[in-house]
CSV table of C-alpha atoms in Angstrom, one decimal:
chain,number,residue,atom,x,y,z
R,1380,UNK,CA,0.0,0.0,0.0
R,1381,UNK,CA,2.9,2.3,0.8
R,1382,UNK,CA,4.5,1.7,-2.6
R,1383,UNK,CA,1.1,2.3,-4.3
R,1384,UNK,CA,0.6,5.5,-2.5
R,1385,UNK,CA,4.1,6.7,-3.4
R,1386,UNK,CA,3.5,5.8,-7.1
R,1387,UNK,CA,0.2,7.7,-7.1
R,1388,UNK,CA,1.8,10.6,-5.3
R,1389,UNK,CA,4.6,10.8,-7.9
R,1390,UNK,CA,2.1,10.6,-10.7
R,1391,UNK,CA,0.0,13.4,-9.3
R,1392,UNK,CA,3.1,15.5,-8.7
R,1393,UNK,CA,4.2,14.9,-12.3
R,1394,UNK,CA,0.8,15.9,-13.6
R,1395,UNK,CA,0.8,19.0,-11.5
R,1396,UNK,CA,4.3,19.9,-12.5
R,1397,UNK,CA,3.6,19.4,-16.2
R,1398,UNK,CA,0.4,21.5,-15.9
R,1399,UNK,CA,2.4,24.2,-14.2
R,1400,UNK,CA,5.1,24.2,-16.9
R,1401,UNK,CA,2.5,24.4,-19.7
R,1402,UNK,CA,0.7,27.2,-17.9
R,1403,UNK,CA,4.0,29.1,-17.4
R,1404,UNK,CA,4.8,28.8,-21.1
R,1405,UNK,CA,1.4,30.1,-22.1
R,1406,UNK,CA,1.7,33.1,-19.7
R,1407,UNK,CA,5.2,33.7,-21.0
R,1408,UNK,CA,3.9,34.4,-24.5
R,1409,UNK,CA,0.7,36.1,-23.5
R,1410,UNK,CA,1.2,39.6,-25.0
R,1411,UNK,CA,-1.5,42.1,-25.7
R,1412,UNK,CA,-2.7,42.0,-29.3
R,1413,UNK,CA,-1.4,38.5,-30.2
R,1414,UNK,CA,-3.7,36.1,-32.1
R,1415,UNK,CA,-5.2,33.3,-30.0
R,1416,UNK,CA,-3.5,29.9,-29.9
R,1417,UNK,CA,-1.4,27.6,-27.7
R,1418,UNK,CA,2.4,27.5,-27.2
R,1419,UNK,CA,3.0,23.9,-25.9
R,1420,UNK,CA,6.2,23.0,-24.0
R,1421,UNK,CA,9.2,25.2,-23.3
R,1422,UNK,CA,11.9,24.8,-26.1
R,1423,UNK,CA,10.0,22.1,-27.9
R,1424,UNK,CA,6.7,24.0,-28.2
R,1425,UNK,CA,4.3,22.1,-30.4
R,1426,UNK,CA,6.9,20.9,-32.9
R,1427,UNK,CA,6.1,17.2,-32.2
R,1428,UNK,CA,2.4,17.7,-32.9
R,1429,UNK,CA,3.2,19.8,-36.0
R,1430,UNK,CA,5.5,17.2,-37.5
R,1431,UNK,CA,3.5,14.1,-36.6
R,1432,UNK,CA,-0.1,15.3,-37.1
R,1433,UNK,CA,0.6,17.9,-39.8
R,1434,UNK,CA,-2.5,18.9,-41.7
R,1435,UNK,CA,-4.9,17.6,-39.0
R,1436,UNK,CA,-3.1,19.7,-36.3
R,1437,UNK,CA,-3.4,22.8,-38.5
R,1438,UNK,CA,-7.1,22.2,-39.2
R,1439,UNK,CA,-7.9,21.7,-35.5
R,1440,UNK,CA,-6.1,24.9,-34.6
R,1441,UNK,CA,-7.9,26.8,-37.3
R,1442,UNK,CA,-11.3,25.5,-36.1
R,1443,UNK,CA,-10.5,26.6,-32.6
R,1444,UNK,CA,-8.7,29.9,-33.3
R,1445,UNK,CA,-9.4,31.0,-36.9
R,1446,UNK,CA,-7.1,31.4,-39.9
R,1447,UNK,CA,-4.5,33.3,-37.8
R,1448,UNK,CA,-3.2,31.7,-34.7
R,1449,UNK,CA,0.0,31.5,-32.5
R,1450,UNK,CA,2.1,28.5,-31.9
R,1451,UNK,CA,5.7,27.5,-31.1
R,1452,UNK,CA,7.2,25.3,-33.9
R,1453,UNK,CA,10.7,24.3,-35.0
R,1454,UNK,CA,12.2,26.2,-32.1
R,1455,UNK,CA,10.5,29.6,-32.7
R,1456,UNK,CA,7.4,31.5,-31.5
R,1457,UNK,CA,5.3,31.5,-34.6
R,1458,UNK,CA,2.1,32.9,-36.0
R,1459,UNK,CA,0.5,30.6,-38.5
R,1460,UNK,CA,-1.4,32.3,-41.4
R,1461,UNK,CA,-3.9,30.3,-43.4
R,1462,UNK,CA,-5.6,33.3,-45.0
R,1463,UNK,CA,-5.0,33.3,-48.9
R,1464,UNK,CA,-5.1,37.0,-49.4
R,1465,UNK,CA,-3.0,37.7,-46.3
R,1466,UNK,CA,-0.5,35.1,-47.4
R,1467,UNK,CA,-0.2,36.8,-50.8
R,1468,UNK,CA,0.4,40.2,-49.1
R,1469,UNK,CA,3.1,38.7,-46.9
R,1470,UNK,CA,4.9,37.1,-49.8
R,1471,UNK,CA,4.7,40.2,-52.0
R,1472,UNK,CA,5.9,42.7,-49.3
R,1473,UNK,CA,9.4,41.7,-48.2
R,1474,UNK,CA,11.2,44.6,-46.7
R,1475,UNK,CA,7.9,46.1,-45.3
R,1476,UNK,CA,8.3,44.4,-42.0
R,1477,UNK,CA,9.0,40.9,-43.3
R,1478,UNK,CA,12.3,39.0,-44.1
R,1479,UNK,CA,13.0,35.3,-44.6
R,1480,UNK,CA,12.5,33.5,-41.3
R,1481,UNK,CA,13.7,30.0,-41.8
R,1482,UNK,CA,14.3,27.8,-38.7
R,1483,UNK,CA,17.7,27.8,-37.2
R,1484,UNK,CA,18.3,24.2,-38.2
R,1485,UNK,CA,17.9,25.2,-41.9
R,1486,UNK,CA,20.1,28.3,-41.6
R,1487,UNK,CA,22.9,26.3,-39.8
R,1488,UNK,CA,22.9,23.5,-42.3
R,1489,UNK,CA,22.4,25.4,-45.6
R,1490,UNK,CA,24.9,28.1,-44.6
R,1491,UNK,CA,25.0,31.8,-43.7
R,1492,UNK,CA,25.2,32.8,-47.4
R,1493,UNK,CA,22.3,30.6,-48.4
R,1494,UNK,CA,20.0,32.7,-50.8
R,1495,UNK,CA,17.0,31.9,-48.6
R,1496,UNK,CA,18.6,33.5,-45.6
R,1497,UNK,CA,20.4,36.6,-46.8
R,1498,UNK,CA,18.7,39.9,-47.5
R,1499,UNK,CA,19.5,43.4,-48.8
R,1500,UNK,CA,22.5,43.8,-51.1
R,1501,UNK,CA,23.8,40.3,-50.4
R,1502,UNK,CA,20.5,38.8,-51.5
R,1503,UNK,CA,20.6,40.9,-54.7
R,1504,UNK,CA,24.1,39.6,-55.4
R,1505,UNK,CA,23.3,36.0,-54.7
R,1506,UNK,CA,20.1,36.1,-56.7
R,1507,UNK,CA,21.8,37.9,-59.6
R,1508,UNK,CA,24.4,35.1,-59.7
R,1509,UNK,CA,21.8,32.4,-59.5
R,1510,UNK,CA,19.6,34.0,-62.2
R,1511,UNK,CA,22.7,34.2,-64.5
R,1512,UNK,CA,23.2,30.5,-64.1
R,1513,UNK,CA,19.6,29.4,-64.7
R,1514,UNK,CA,18.2,32.1,-66.9
R,1515,UNK,CA,16.0,31.0,-69.9
R,1516,UNK,CA,18.8,31.7,-72.4
R,1517,UNK,CA,21.2,29.5,-70.3
R,1518,UNK,CA,18.6,26.7,-70.1
R,1519,UNK,CA,18.0,26.9,-73.9
R,1520,UNK,CA,21.6,27.0,-75.0
R,1521,UNK,CA,23.5,25.0,-72.4
R,1522,UNK,CA,21.5,23.3,-69.7
R,1523,UNK,CA,18.6,21.7,-71.7
R,1524,UNK,CA,21.0,19.7,-74.0
R,1525,UNK,CA,22.8,18.4,-70.8
R,1526,UNK,CA,19.4,17.6,-69.2
R,1527,UNK,CA,18.2,15.8,-72.3
R,1528,UNK,CA,21.4,13.7,-72.6
R,1529,UNK,CA,21.3,12.8,-68.9
R,1530,UNK,CA,17.6,11.8,-68.9
R,1531,UNK,CA,17.8,9.6,-72.0
R,1532,UNK,CA,20.8,7.8,-70.5
R,1533,UNK,CA,19.5,7.6,-67.0
R,1534,UNK,CA,16.2,5.8,-67.8
R,1535,UNK,CA,17.5,3.8,-70.7
R,1536,UNK,CA,17.6,0.4,-68.8
R,1537,UNK,CA,14.3,0.7,-66.9
R,1538,UNK,CA,12.3,-1.6,-69.2
R,1539,UNK,CA,11.5,-5.1,-67.8
R,1540,UNK,CA,12.3,-4.2,-64.2
R,1541,UNK,CA,10.6,-3.4,-61.0
R,1542,UNK,CA,12.0,-0.1,-59.7
R,1543,UNK,CA,11.4,2.1,-56.7
R,1544,UNK,CA,10.5,5.3,-58.5
R,1545,UNK,CA,11.0,7.4,-55.3
R,1546,UNK,CA,14.6,6.2,-55.1
R,1547,UNK,CA,15.2,6.7,-58.8
R,1548,UNK,CA,13.8,10.2,-59.0
R,1549,UNK,CA,15.8,11.2,-55.9
R,1550,UNK,CA,19.0,9.9,-57.6
R,1551,UNK,CA,17.9,11.4,-60.9
R,1552,UNK,CA,17.4,14.9,-59.5
R,1553,UNK,CA,20.7,14.9,-57.7
R,1554,UNK,CA,22.8,13.5,-60.5
R,1555,UNK,CA,21.2,15.8,-63.0
R,1556,UNK,CA,22.0,18.8,-60.7
R,1557,UNK,CA,25.6,17.6,-60.1
R,1558,UNK,CA,26.2,17.3,-63.9
R,1559,UNK,CA,24.9,20.8,-64.6
R,1560,UNK,CA,26.7,22.4,-61.7
R,1561,UNK,CA,30.1,20.7,-61.8
R,1562,UNK,CA,30.1,18.1,-64.6
R,1563,UNK,CA,30.1,15.4,-62.0
R,1564,UNK,CA,29.3,11.9,-63.5
R,1565,UNK,CA,28.4,8.7,-61.7
R,1566,UNK,CA,31.4,7.6,-59.6
R,1567,UNK,CA,33.1,7.9,-56.1
R,1568,UNK,CA,32.6,11.7,-55.9
R,1569,UNK,CA,28.9,11.6,-56.8
R,1570,UNK,CA,28.3,8.7,-54.3
R,1571,UNK,CA,30.0,10.7,-51.5
R,1572,UNK,CA,28.0,13.8,-52.3
R,1573,UNK,CA,24.8,11.8,-52.5
R,1574,UNK,CA,25.2,10.3,-49.1
R,1575,UNK,CA,25.9,13.7,-47.5
R,1576,UNK,CA,23.1,15.5,-49.3
R,1577,UNK,CA,20.5,12.9,-48.2
R,1578,UNK,CA,21.5,13.5,-44.5
R,1579,UNK,CA,21.6,17.3,-45.0
R,1580,UNK,CA,18.0,17.4,-46.3
R,1581,UNK,CA,16.7,15.5,-43.3
R,1582,UNK,CA,18.5,17.8,-40.9
R,1583,UNK,CA,16.9,21.0,-42.3
R,1584,UNK,CA,13.5,20.0,-40.9
R,1585,UNK,CA,14.4,19.4,-37.3
R,1586,UNK,CA,14.9,21.1,-33.9
R,1587,UNK,CA,18.4,22.6,-33.7
R,1588,UNK,CA,19.5,20.2,-30.9
R,1589,UNK,CA,23.1,19.2,-31.6
R,1590,UNK,CA,23.1,15.9,-29.9
R,1591,UNK,CA,24.5,12.7,-31.5
R,1592,UNK,CA,21.7,10.7,-33.1
R,1593,UNK,CA,19.4,13.6,-33.9
R,1594,UNK,CA,18.7,14.6,-37.5
R,1595,UNK,CA,20.1,18.0,-36.8
R,1596,UNK,CA,23.4,16.6,-35.7
R,1597,UNK,CA,23.6,14.3,-38.7
R,1598,UNK,CA,22.7,17.1,-41.1
R,1599,UNK,CA,25.2,19.5,-39.5
R,1600,UNK,CA,28.0,16.9,-39.8
R,1601,UNK,CA,26.9,16.2,-43.4
R,1602,UNK,CA,27.3,19.9,-44.2
R,1603,UNK,CA,30.8,19.9,-42.9
R,1604,UNK,CA,31.8,16.9,-45.0
R,1605,UNK,CA,30.0,18.4,-48.0
R,1606,UNK,CA,31.9,21.7,-47.7
R,1607,UNK,CA,35.2,19.8,-47.6
R,1608,UNK,CA,34.3,17.9,-50.8
R,1609,UNK,CA,33.3,21.1,-52.6
R,1610,UNK,CA,36.4,23.0,-51.4
R,1611,UNK,CA,38.6,20.3,-52.8
R,1612,UNK,CA,36.6,20.3,-56.1
R,1613,UNK,CA,37.0,24.1,-56.4
R,1614,UNK,CA,40.7,23.9,-55.7
R,1615,UNK,CA,41.2,21.1,-58.2
R,1616,UNK,CA,39.3,23.1,-60.8
R,1617,UNK,CA,41.5,26.2,-60.3
R,1618,UNK,CA,44.7,24.1,-60.4
R,1619,UNK,CA,43.8,22.2,-63.5
R,1620,UNK,CA,42.8,25.2,-65.6
R,1621,UNK,CA,40.5,23.0,-67.6
R,1622,UNK,CA,37.2,24.3,-69.0
R,1623,UNK,CA,34.0,22.3,-68.3
R,1624,UNK,CA,31.4,24.8,-69.5
R,1625,UNK,CA,29.3,24.3,-66.4
R,1626,UNK,CA,27.9,26.5,-63.5
R,1627,UNK,CA,31.1,26.1,-61.4
R,1628,UNK,CA,33.2,27.4,-64.3
R,1629,UNK,CA,30.9,30.5,-64.6
R,1630,UNK,CA,31.2,31.2,-60.8
R,1631,UNK,CA,35.0,30.9,-60.8
R,1632,UNK,CA,35.4,33.0,-63.9
R,1633,UNK,CA,33.9,36.1,-62.3
R,1634,UNK,CA,36.7,38.6,-61.7
R,1635,UNK,CA,37.1,41.0,-58.8
R,1636,UNK,CA,35.5,43.8,-60.7
R,1637,UNK,CA,32.3,41.8,-61.4
R,1638,UNK,CA,29.2,42.9,-59.5
R,1639,UNK,CA,28.5,39.3,-58.8
R,1640,UNK,CA,31.9,38.3,-57.5
R,1641,UNK,CA,31.6,35.7,-54.7
R,1642,UNK,CA,34.1,34.2,-52.4
R,1643,UNK,CA,34.6,30.5,-52.0
R,1644,UNK,CA,32.3,30.2,-49.0
R,1645,UNK,CA,29.5,32.0,-50.9
R,1646,UNK,CA,30.1,29.8,-53.9
R,1647,UNK,CA,29.8,26.7,-51.8
R,1648,UNK,CA,26.6,27.9,-50.1
R,1649,UNK,CA,25.2,28.8,-53.6
R,1650,UNK,CA,25.9,25.3,-54.9
R,1651,UNK,CA,24.4,23.7,-51.8
R,1652,UNK,CA,21.3,25.9,-52.3
R,1653,UNK,CA,21.0,24.9,-56.0
R,1654,UNK,CA,21.3,21.2,-55.2
R,1655,UNK,CA,19.0,21.3,-52.1
R,1656,UNK,CA,16.1,23.3,-53.7
R,1657,UNK,CA,16.2,21.4,-57.0
R,1658,UNK,CA,16.6,18.0,-55.4
R,1659,UNK,CA,13.5,18.2,-53.2
R,1660,UNK,CA,11.1,19.8,-55.8
R,1661,UNK,CA,12.3,17.9,-58.9
R,1662,UNK,CA,12.4,14.5,-57.3
R,1663,UNK,CA,9.2,14.7,-55.4
R,1664,UNK,CA,7.2,16.2,-58.3
R,1665,UNK,CA,8.5,13.6,-60.7
R,1666,UNK,CA,7.6,10.8,-58.4
R,1667,UNK,CA,4.1,12.1,-57.7
R,1668,UNK,CA,3.5,12.8,-61.4
R,1669,UNK,CA,4.2,9.2,-62.2
R,1670,UNK,CA,1.8,8.2,-59.4
R,1671,UNK,CA,-1.0,10.5,-60.6
R,1672,UNK,CA,-0.5,9.5,-64.2
R,1673,UNK,CA,-0.8,5.9,-63.3
R,1674,UNK,CA,-4.0,6.6,-61.4
R,1675,UNK,CA,-5.6,8.7,-64.2
R,1676,UNK,CA,-5.3,7.0,-67.6
R,1677,UNK,CA,-7.1,9.8,-69.4
R,1678,UNK,CA,-4.5,12.3,-68.3
R,1679,UNK,CA,-1.7,9.9,-69.2
R,1680,UNK,CA,-3.2,9.4,-72.7
R,1681,UNK,CA,-3.4,13.2,-73.3
R,1682,UNK,CA,0.2,13.7,-72.0
R,1683,UNK,CA,1.5,10.8,-74.1
R,1684,UNK,CA,-0.2,12.1,-77.3
R,1685,UNK,CA,1.5,15.5,-76.7
R,1686,UNK,CA,4.9,13.9,-76.5
R,1687,UNK,CA,4.4,11.5,-79.3
R,1688,UNK,CA,3.5,14.5,-81.5
R,1689,UNK,CA,6.9,16.1,-80.5
R,1690,UNK,CA,8.7,12.9,-81.4
R,1691,UNK,CA,7.3,12.7,-84.9
R,1692,UNK,CA,10.2,13.0,-87.4
R,1693,UNK,CA,12.8,12.3,-84.6
R,1694,UNK,CA,14.8,9.1,-84.2
R,1695,UNK,CA,15.1,7.4,-80.8
R,1696,UNK,CA,18.3,9.2,-80.1
R,1697,UNK,CA,17.3,12.7,-81.3
R,1698,UNK,CA,17.2,15.3,-78.5
R,1699,UNK,CA,14.4,17.7,-77.8
R,1700,UNK,CA,15.1,21.4,-78.0
R,1701,UNK,CA,13.8,24.6,-76.5
R,1702,UNK,CA,11.0,24.9,-79.0
R,1703,UNK,CA,9.9,21.3,-78.1
R,1704,UNK,CA,10.0,22.1,-74.4
R,1705,UNK,CA,8.0,25.4,-74.8
R,1706,UNK,CA,5.3,23.5,-76.8
R,1707,UNK,CA,4.6,21.1,-73.9
R,1708,UNK,CA,1.5,23.0,-72.7
R,1709,UNK,CA,-0.3,20.0,-71.2
R,1710,UNK,CA,2.9,18.8,-69.6
R,1711,UNK,CA,3.3,22.1,-67.8
R,1712,UNK,CA,-0.3,21.8,-66.6
R,1713,UNK,CA,0.4,18.3,-65.3
R,1714,UNK,CA,3.4,19.6,-63.4
R,1715,UNK,CA,1.3,22.4,-61.8
R,1716,UNK,CA,-1.5,20.1,-60.9
R,1717,UNK,CA,0.9,17.7,-59.3
R,1718,UNK,CA,2.4,20.5,-57.2
R,1719,UNK,CA,-1.1,21.5,-56.1
R,1720,UNK,CA,-2.4,18.0,-55.4
R,1721,UNK,CA,0.7,16.6,-53.7
R,1722,UNK,CA,1.4,19.9,-51.9
R,1723,UNK,CA,5.1,19.6,-52.5
R,1724,UNK,CA,5.5,23.0,-50.9
R,1725,UNK,CA,3.5,23.3,-47.6
R,1726,UNK,CA,4.5,26.9,-46.9
R,1727,UNK,CA,7.3,29.3,-46.2
R,1728,UNK,CA,8.5,31.2,-43.2
R,1729,UNK,CA,8.9,34.9,-42.7
R,1730,UNK,CA,10.3,36.9,-39.7
R,1731,UNK,CA,9.0,40.2,-38.5
R,1732,UNK,CA,11.5,43.1,-38.3
R,1733,UNK,CA,9.1,45.3,-36.5
R,1734,UNK,CA,5.7,45.0,-34.8
R,1735,UNK,CA,3.3,44.2,-37.6
R,1736,UNK,CA,-0.5,44.7,-37.6
R,1737,UNK,CA,-2.5,41.9,-39.2
R,1738,UNK,CA,-6.3,41.6,-39.1
R,1739,UNK,CA,-6.6,43.4,-35.8
R,1740,UNK,CA,-3.7,41.6,-34.2
R,1741,UNK,CA,-0.1,42.7,-33.6
R,1742,UNK,CA,2.7,40.3,-34.4
R,1743,UNK,CA,5.7,41.2,-32.3
R,1744,UNK,CA,9.1,42.0,-33.8
R,1745,UNK,CA,11.3,38.9,-34.1
R,1746,UNK,CA,8.4,36.4,-34.4
R,1747,UNK,CA,8.1,34.0,-37.3
R,1748,UNK,CA,5.1,33.9,-39.6
R,1749,UNK,CA,4.4,30.6,-41.2
R,1750,UNK,CA,2.7,31.2,-44.5
R,1751,UNK,CA,0.8,27.9,-44.6
R,1752,UNK,CA,-0.5,27.3,-48.1
R,1753,UNK,CA,-1.5,23.6,-48.0
R,1754,UNK,CA,-5.2,24.1,-47.4
R,1755,UNK,CA,-5.4,26.8,-50.1
R,1756,UNK,CA,-4.6,24.1,-52.6
R,1757,UNK,CA,-7.8,22.3,-51.7
R,1758,UNK,CA,-10.1,25.4,-51.5
R,1759,UNK,CA,-13.1,24.7,-53.7
R,1760,UNK,CA,-13.6,28.5,-54.2
R,1761,UNK,CA,-10.2,28.7,-55.9
R,1762,UNK,CA,-10.0,25.2,-57.4
R,1763,UNK,CA,-13.4,23.6,-58.3
R,1764,UNK,CA,-13.5,19.9,-57.3
R,1765,UNK,CA,-10.2,20.3,-55.6
R,1766,UNK,CA,-9.7,16.6,-54.8
R,1767,UNK,CA,-9.8,15.8,-58.6
R,1768,UNK,CA,-6.5,15.6,-60.5
R,1769,UNK,CA,-7.5,17.8,-63.4
R,1770,UNK,CA,-4.5,19.4,-65.3
R,1771,UNK,CA,-7.0,21.0,-67.8
R,1772,UNK,CA,-7.8,23.5,-65.1
R,1773,UNK,CA,-4.5,25.2,-65.8
R,1774,UNK,CA,-4.7,25.5,-69.6
R,1775,UNK,CA,-5.3,28.9,-71.1
R,1776,UNK,CA,-4.2,30.7,-68.0
R,1777,UNK,CA,-1.3,33.2,-67.6
R,1778,UNK,CA,0.5,31.5,-64.8
R,1779,UNK,CA,2.6,34.6,-63.9
R,1780,UNK,CA,-0.5,36.5,-63.1
R,1781,UNK,CA,-2.4,33.7,-61.5
R,1782,UNK,CA,-3.3,34.9,-58.0
R,1783,UNK,CA,-2.0,31.8,-56.2
R,1784,UNK,CA,0.8,30.7,-58.5
R,1785,UNK,CA,3.3,32.2,-56.1
R,1786,UNK,CA,2.2,29.6,-53.5
R,1787,UNK,CA,4.2,27.0,-55.5
R,1788,UNK,CA,7.3,29.1,-56.3
R,1789,UNK,CA,7.3,32.1,-53.9
R,1790,UNK,CA,6.6,35.7,-54.8
R,1791,UNK,CA,8.1,39.1,-55.2
R,1792,UNK,CA,11.9,39.3,-54.7
R,1793,UNK,CA,11.8,35.7,-53.3
R,1794,UNK,CA,10.3,34.1,-56.5
R,1795,UNK,CA,12.3,30.9,-56.9
R,1796,UNK,CA,15.0,31.6,-59.5
R,1797,UNK,CA,15.2,28.0,-60.5
R,1798,UNK,CA,11.5,27.4,-61.3
R,1799,UNK,CA,12.1,27.3,-65.1
R,1800,UNK,CA,15.0,24.9,-64.7
R,1801,UNK,CA,13.2,22.6,-62.4
R,1802,UNK,CA,10.2,22.5,-64.7
R,1803,UNK,CA,12.4,21.8,-67.7
R,1804,UNK,CA,14.0,18.8,-65.8
R,1805,UNK,CA,10.6,17.3,-64.9
R,1806,UNK,CA,9.2,17.9,-68.4
R,1807,UNK,CA,12.2,16.2,-70.0
R,1808,UNK,CA,12.0,13.2,-67.7
R,1809,UNK,CA,8.3,12.8,-68.4
R,1810,UNK,CA,8.9,13.2,-72.2
R,1811,UNK,CA,11.2,10.2,-72.3
R,1812,UNK,CA,9.4,8.2,-69.6
R,1813,UNK,CA,5.9,8.3,-71.2
R,1814,UNK,CA,7.1,7.8,-74.8
R,1815,UNK,CA,9.4,4.8,-74.0
R,1816,UNK,CA,7.6,2.9,-71.2
R,1817,UNK,CA,4.3,1.8,-69.7
R,1818,UNK,CA,4.1,0.9,-66.0
R,1819,UNK,CA,2.0,-0.4,-63.2
R,1820,UNK,CA,2.3,-0.1,-59.4
R,1821,UNK,CA,3.2,-3.1,-57.4
R,1822,UNK,CA,2.9,-3.4,-53.6
R,1823,UNK,CA,0.3,-0.7,-52.8
R,1824,UNK,CA,2.9,1.5,-51.1
R,1825,UNK,CA,1.8,4.2,-48.7
R,1826,UNK,CA,2.6,7.9,-49.3
R,1827,UNK,CA,2.9,10.5,-46.6
R,1828,UNK,CA,2.4,14.1,-47.5
R,1829,UNK,CA,3.6,15.9,-44.4
R,1830,UNK,CA,6.1,17.4,-43.4
R,1831,UNK,CA,7.6,16.1,-46.6
R,1832,UNK,CA,6.0,14.1,-49.4
R,1833,UNK,CA,7.5,10.6,-49.2
R,1834,UNK,CA,6.8,6.9,-49.5
R,1835,UNK,CA,8.3,5.5,-46.3
R,1836,UNK,CA,8.7,2.0,-47.9
R,1837,UNK,CA,9.3,3.3,-51.4
R,1838,UNK,CA,7.0,3.5,-54.4
R,1839,UNK,CA,7.5,0.4,-56.6
R,1840,UNK,CA,6.4,0.1,-60.2
R,1841,UNK,CA,6.8,-2.6,-62.9
R,1842,UNK,CA,8.1,-1.0,-66.0
R,1843,UNK,CA,7.9,-2.4,-69.5
R,1844,UNK,CA,8.9,-1.1,-72.9
R,1845,UNK,CA,6.1,0.7,-74.8
R,1846,UNK,CA,6.5,-1.8,-77.7
R,1847,UNK,CA,5.7,-4.8,-75.5
């Protein structure tokens, strides 16, 4: 009985202590003018609920508190915004009280000169350099031929096999990026980079707790090893004096008088940003496009007809060119509908540089604002029959003026510089995949869509040649 009483006493004490800690944390962030909401535990906040429950957590909070509510996620006091017009305003008004507000884990792992983190003159310089590397003329004249050659070679032996399309598209996106950036082919260097980049990506969405075994710790270590590999690559390129006609060549050729001159640390962070941003978007969108095309035969037929028309008069080994790519109207629609349905981009973070008034509330200086866009993708007032995969909804629309287009690629000065390059990579992959192969899913693999779109056990498909 004594032991039982002690256990009950400890349990009651623990419950009282936990309640007191939660109450203290709520009082700590109780400032006049803040939106309603809950803050969770000290340090951890509601990060666990956010990452594990994802959309259901957000929906529940919105039902309780409205489309603007406070929380504490990824190590920061945060106001979550789920209002479409307010989100548009925030994205289009950087410098008017808003700057990038990415979590500390992402800033630490992607680097101080990462384009998503810098602002002012440094952001203009980094953005100018990146735009110079991935501008439409560069894609047309230099990058698209490399992408085409890579894609044809990469998928050439898929016929007659069962493959994990998730694994393949991850490798495809990474190897394509490495080829364009530094002419890196399959081999020891690419394998070393691949291993580190996979760890780095996982670390960017984690609490910044540098303890062995955590994703953050692994991601931070991966960054250090990645920086060493890239420094060695840059030094070897300088010593050799050989020309490779790639992005790294362009970055190293900038002289001291160039407005876009970068030091080695900035070049490394720019390369990491190029690989990171393209890897996630290109690989996930490609995988989900294959999934949706399999599930919607009518869409697949329309897409295949568009690409078979492009191949008329071409041999199997003939490349596609810029005019072919720009003619892929339905393909572009499929890519946009995949981004919408899969919600490859859940939202972006901004940080307030001053107290900001929003819908009758005041967001204190230094707080994060999570521009949460996921639910907007399923709003029936914006997208009729939102749960239907319908690429035709995008045809005949000017995407640059579409009011919610920025939710896929950012807006204003933060519009993703690589959106055209990423689209070209996905379109080229789809071109060769749908004209060469047919496929069916095997295994009924599960797909999670938050915090990242992924198939935990892979997404397996049986591929056969189109002639079979």
